[in-house]
Amino acid sequence: MSANFPPSLIEALQSAEIVTALTGAGVSAESGVPTFREAQTGLWAQYEPEHLATPDAFIEDPVLVWEWYAWRRSLVSEVDPNPGHVALVEFERRFPQFVTLTQNVDGLHRVAGASNVIELHGNIQQVKCFDRGHPILDWDTLDGVPPLCPLCGSYLRPDVVWFGESLSESALEQALAWALQADVYLSIGTSSLVYPAAALTVEAIKRDGIIVVEINPNETPLSPYVDFGLRGPSGEILPALLDAIR
Ligand code: OAD
């Protein structure tokens, strides 16, 4: 994609010291991972995340919820990072300071080689116990569906933020600091509908001196307020942007 980006955007990126990227499900769409609000078909349509990804659903039927995540882990294990993920790893190497703040739980940024990632909603490859939040590393060697915590005996669960649960305070504080100190803030592949993640973009928009860029084939509620709206798939736009600033 030989895109023509606004010269002022290229200049801003070429002189940027700190670049912060917030990513959503759209970044993984080109890897074949259905997004949340577009996947009317998709592999996950048979299950409504809003219904299953909740503490109540787990209490009601821990086996179903555990099996659903085991299935989602198997789906993610079959997909690869796409050129958008790879370009973000190059961004990490290109800019003096770069972070990927992600709402995605598929772990694909790390699989692509990103090292400075804040997983705001957790990671489905990681597991903790339901009662006390003990992180359990070798959980896949344990019997039981779901397995029991070796430390307290409660059920193990995916270490992800469920609907109705709050995000890690420390992760949110770090993410906000990155958003407010950015020279350029990229909002990529997110509908900007879910808070507090979307609030990071709102705060960057409100802060003078931060250039806010939205990369999304579609408009979002924040589109009218960003400095640059790049309409298209992140798997094409991010590599083109990387080429344009080399
Ligand atoms: P959504 O499904 O809400 O939005 C995906 C966005 O990606 C949409 O705005 C699409 O237009 C855009 N999109 C689709 N294909 C794209 C592509 N190839 N390149 C770039 N963008 C593309 O997913 P999120 O915004 O990530 O929360 O949803 C945020 C949170 O809502 C999720 O993390 C999840 C859900 O509730 C939790 O699980 C706690």
Coordinates of N, CA, C and O and ligand atoms in Angstrom, one line a residue, residues 23-27 29-30 35-38 50 53 103-105 121 161-163 188-194 215-220 232-235, ligand 1:
T23 N -4.4 -0.5 21.2 CA -5.0 -1.4 20.1 C -6.2 -2.1 20.6 O -6.4 -2.3 21.8
G24 N -7.1 -2.4 19.7 CA -8.3 -3.2 20.0 C -8.4 -4.4 19.0 O -7.5 -4.6 18.2
A25 N -9.6 -5.0 19.1 CA -9.7 -6.3 18.3 C -9.5 -6.1 16.8 O -9.2 -7.1 16.1
G26 N -9.6 -4.9 16.3 CA -9.4 -4.7 14.9 C -8.0 -5.0 14.4 O -7.8 -5.4 13.3
V27 N -7.0 -4.9 15.4 CA -5.7 -5.2 15.0 C -5.5 -6.7 14.7 O -4.7 -7.1 13.9
A29 N -8.0 -8.6 13.6 CA -9.0 -9.1 12.7 C -8.3 -9.7 11.5 O -8.8 -10.8 11.0
E30 N -7.2 -9.1 11.0 CA -6.6 -9.6 9.8 C -5.8 -10.9 10.1 O -5.2 -11.5 9.2
T35 N -13.7 -9.7 15.6 CA -13.8 -8.7 16.6 C -15.0 -8.9 17.5 O -15.8 -9.8 17.2
F36 N -15.2 -8.0 18.5 CA -16.3 -8.2 19.4 C -17.6 -7.8 18.8 O -18.7 -8.5 18.9
R37 N -17.6 -6.6 18.1 CA -18.9 -6.0 17.7 C -19.2 -6.1 16.2 O -20.1 -5.6 15.7
E38 N -18.3 -6.8 15.5 CA -18.5 -7.0 14.1 C -18.8 -8.5 13.8 O -19.2 -8.8 12.8
E50 N -20.4 -11.3 26.1 CA -21.1 -10.6 27.2 C -21.7 -11.5 28.2 O -21.9 -11.2 29.4
A53 N -18.3 -14.3 29.4 CA -17.1 -13.6 30.1 C -17.5 -12.8 31.3 O -17.3 -11.6 31.3
Q103 N -6.2 -3.8 24.4 CA -7.4 -4.3 25.0 C -7.6 -5.8 24.7 O -8.5 -6.5 25.2
N104 N -6.7 -6.3 23.8 CA -6.9 -7.7 23.3 C -6.3 -8.6 24.3 O -5.3 -8.3 24.9
V105 N -6.9 -9.8 24.4 CA -6.4 -10.8 25.3 C -5.8 -12.0 24.6 O -5.4 -13.0 25.2
H121 N -6.7 -5.8 29.4 CA -7.8 -6.7 29.7 C -7.3 -8.1 30.0 O -8.1 -9.1 30.0
V161 N -9.9 -9.7 32.2 CA -10.9 -8.8 32.8 C -12.3 -9.2 32.3 O -12.5 -9.1 31.1
W162 N -13.1 -9.7 33.1 CA -14.5 -10.1 32.7 C -15.4 -8.9 32.7 O -15.1 -7.9 33.4
F163 N -16.5 -8.9 32.0 CA -17.5 -7.8 32.1 C -17.9 -7.7 33.5 O -18.2 -8.7 34.2
I188 N -5.8 2.3 17.5 CA -5.8 1.4 16.3 C -6.8 0.3 16.5 O -6.6 -0.5 17.5
G189 N -7.7 0.1 15.6 CA -8.6 -1.0 15.6 C -9.4 -1.2 16.8 O -9.7 -2.3 17.3
T190 N -9.9 -0.1 17.3 CA -10.8 -0.1 18.5 C -12.0 0.7 18.2 O -11.9 1.8 17.6
S191 N -13.2 0.3 18.7 CA -14.5 1.0 18.5 C -14.5 2.2 19.4 O -15.5 3.0 19.3
S192 N -13.6 2.3 20.4 CA -13.6 3.4 21.4 C -14.9 3.4 22.1 O -15.4 4.5 22.5
L193 N -15.5 2.3 22.4 CA -16.8 2.2 23.1 C -16.7 1.8 24.5 O -17.6 2.0 25.3
V194 N -15.6 1.1 24.8 CA -15.4 0.5 26.1 C -14.5 1.3 27.0 O -13.3 1.5 26.6
I215 N -6.7 4.8 13.5 CA -6.5 3.9 12.4 C -7.6 2.9 12.5 O -7.6 2.0 13.4
N216 N -8.6 3.0 11.5 CA -9.8 2.1 11.6 C -10.5 2.3 10.3 O -10.7 3.4 9.8
P217 N -11.0 1.2 9.7 CA -11.8 1.3 8.4 C -13.1 2.1 8.7 O -13.6 2.7 7.7
N218 N -13.5 2.1 9.9 CA -14.8 2.7 10.2 C -14.7 3.9 11.2 O -13.7 4.0 11.9
E219 N -15.7 4.8 11.2 CA -15.7 5.9 12.1 C -16.0 5.3 13.5 O -16.6 4.2 13.7
T220 N -15.5 6.1 14.5 CA -15.9 5.7 15.9 C -16.4 7.0 16.6 O -16.3 8.1 16.0
G232 N -8.8 2.7 7.1 CA -8.4 1.5 6.4 C -7.9 0.4 7.4 O -7.9 0.7 8.6
P233 N -7.6 -0.7 6.9 CA -7.2 -1.8 7.8 C -5.8 -1.6 8.4 O -4.9 -1.2 7.6
S234 N -5.6 -1.9 9.6 CA -4.3 -1.6 10.3 C -3.2 -2.5 9.7 O -2.0 -2.0 9.6
G235 N -3.5 -3.6 9.1 CA -2.5 -4.5 8.5 C -1.9 -3.9 7.3 O -0.8 -4.3 6.9
Ligands
OAD1 P1 -14.7 -4.0 18.8 O1 -15.1 -5.2 18.2 O2 -15.6 -3.2 19.7 O3 -14.1 -2.9 17.7 C1 -13.3 -3.4 16.7 C2 -12.9 -2.2 15.9 O4 -11.9 -2.7 14.9 C3 -14.1 -1.6 15.1 O5 -14.1 -0.2 15.3 C4 -13.8 -2.0 13.6 O6 -14.2 -0.9 12.7 C5 -12.3 -2.1 13.7 N1 -11.7 -2.9 12.6 C6 -12.2 -4.0 12.0 N2 -11.3 -4.5 11.2 C7 -10.2 -3.8 11.3 C8 -8.9 -3.8 10.7 N3 -8.6 -4.7 9.7 N4 -8.0 -2.8 11.0 C9 -8.3 -1.9 11.9 N5 -9.5 -1.8 12.6 C10 -10.4 -2.7 12.2 O7 -13.4 -4.3 19.6 P2 -12.6 -3.5 20.7 O8 -12.8 -2.0 20.4 O9 -11.3 -4.0 20.9 O10 -13.5 -6.0 26.5 O11 -13.5 -3.8 22.0 C11 -13.0 -3.3 23.3 C12 -13.4 -4.2 24.3 O12 -14.8 -4.5 24.2 C13 -12.8 -5.6 24.3 O13 -11.5 -5.6 24.8 C14 -13.7 -6.4 25.2 C15 -15.0 -5.9 24.7 O14 -16.0 -5.8 25.7 C16 -13.3 -7.0 27.4 O15 -13.3 -8.2 27.1 C17 -13.2 -6.6 28.8

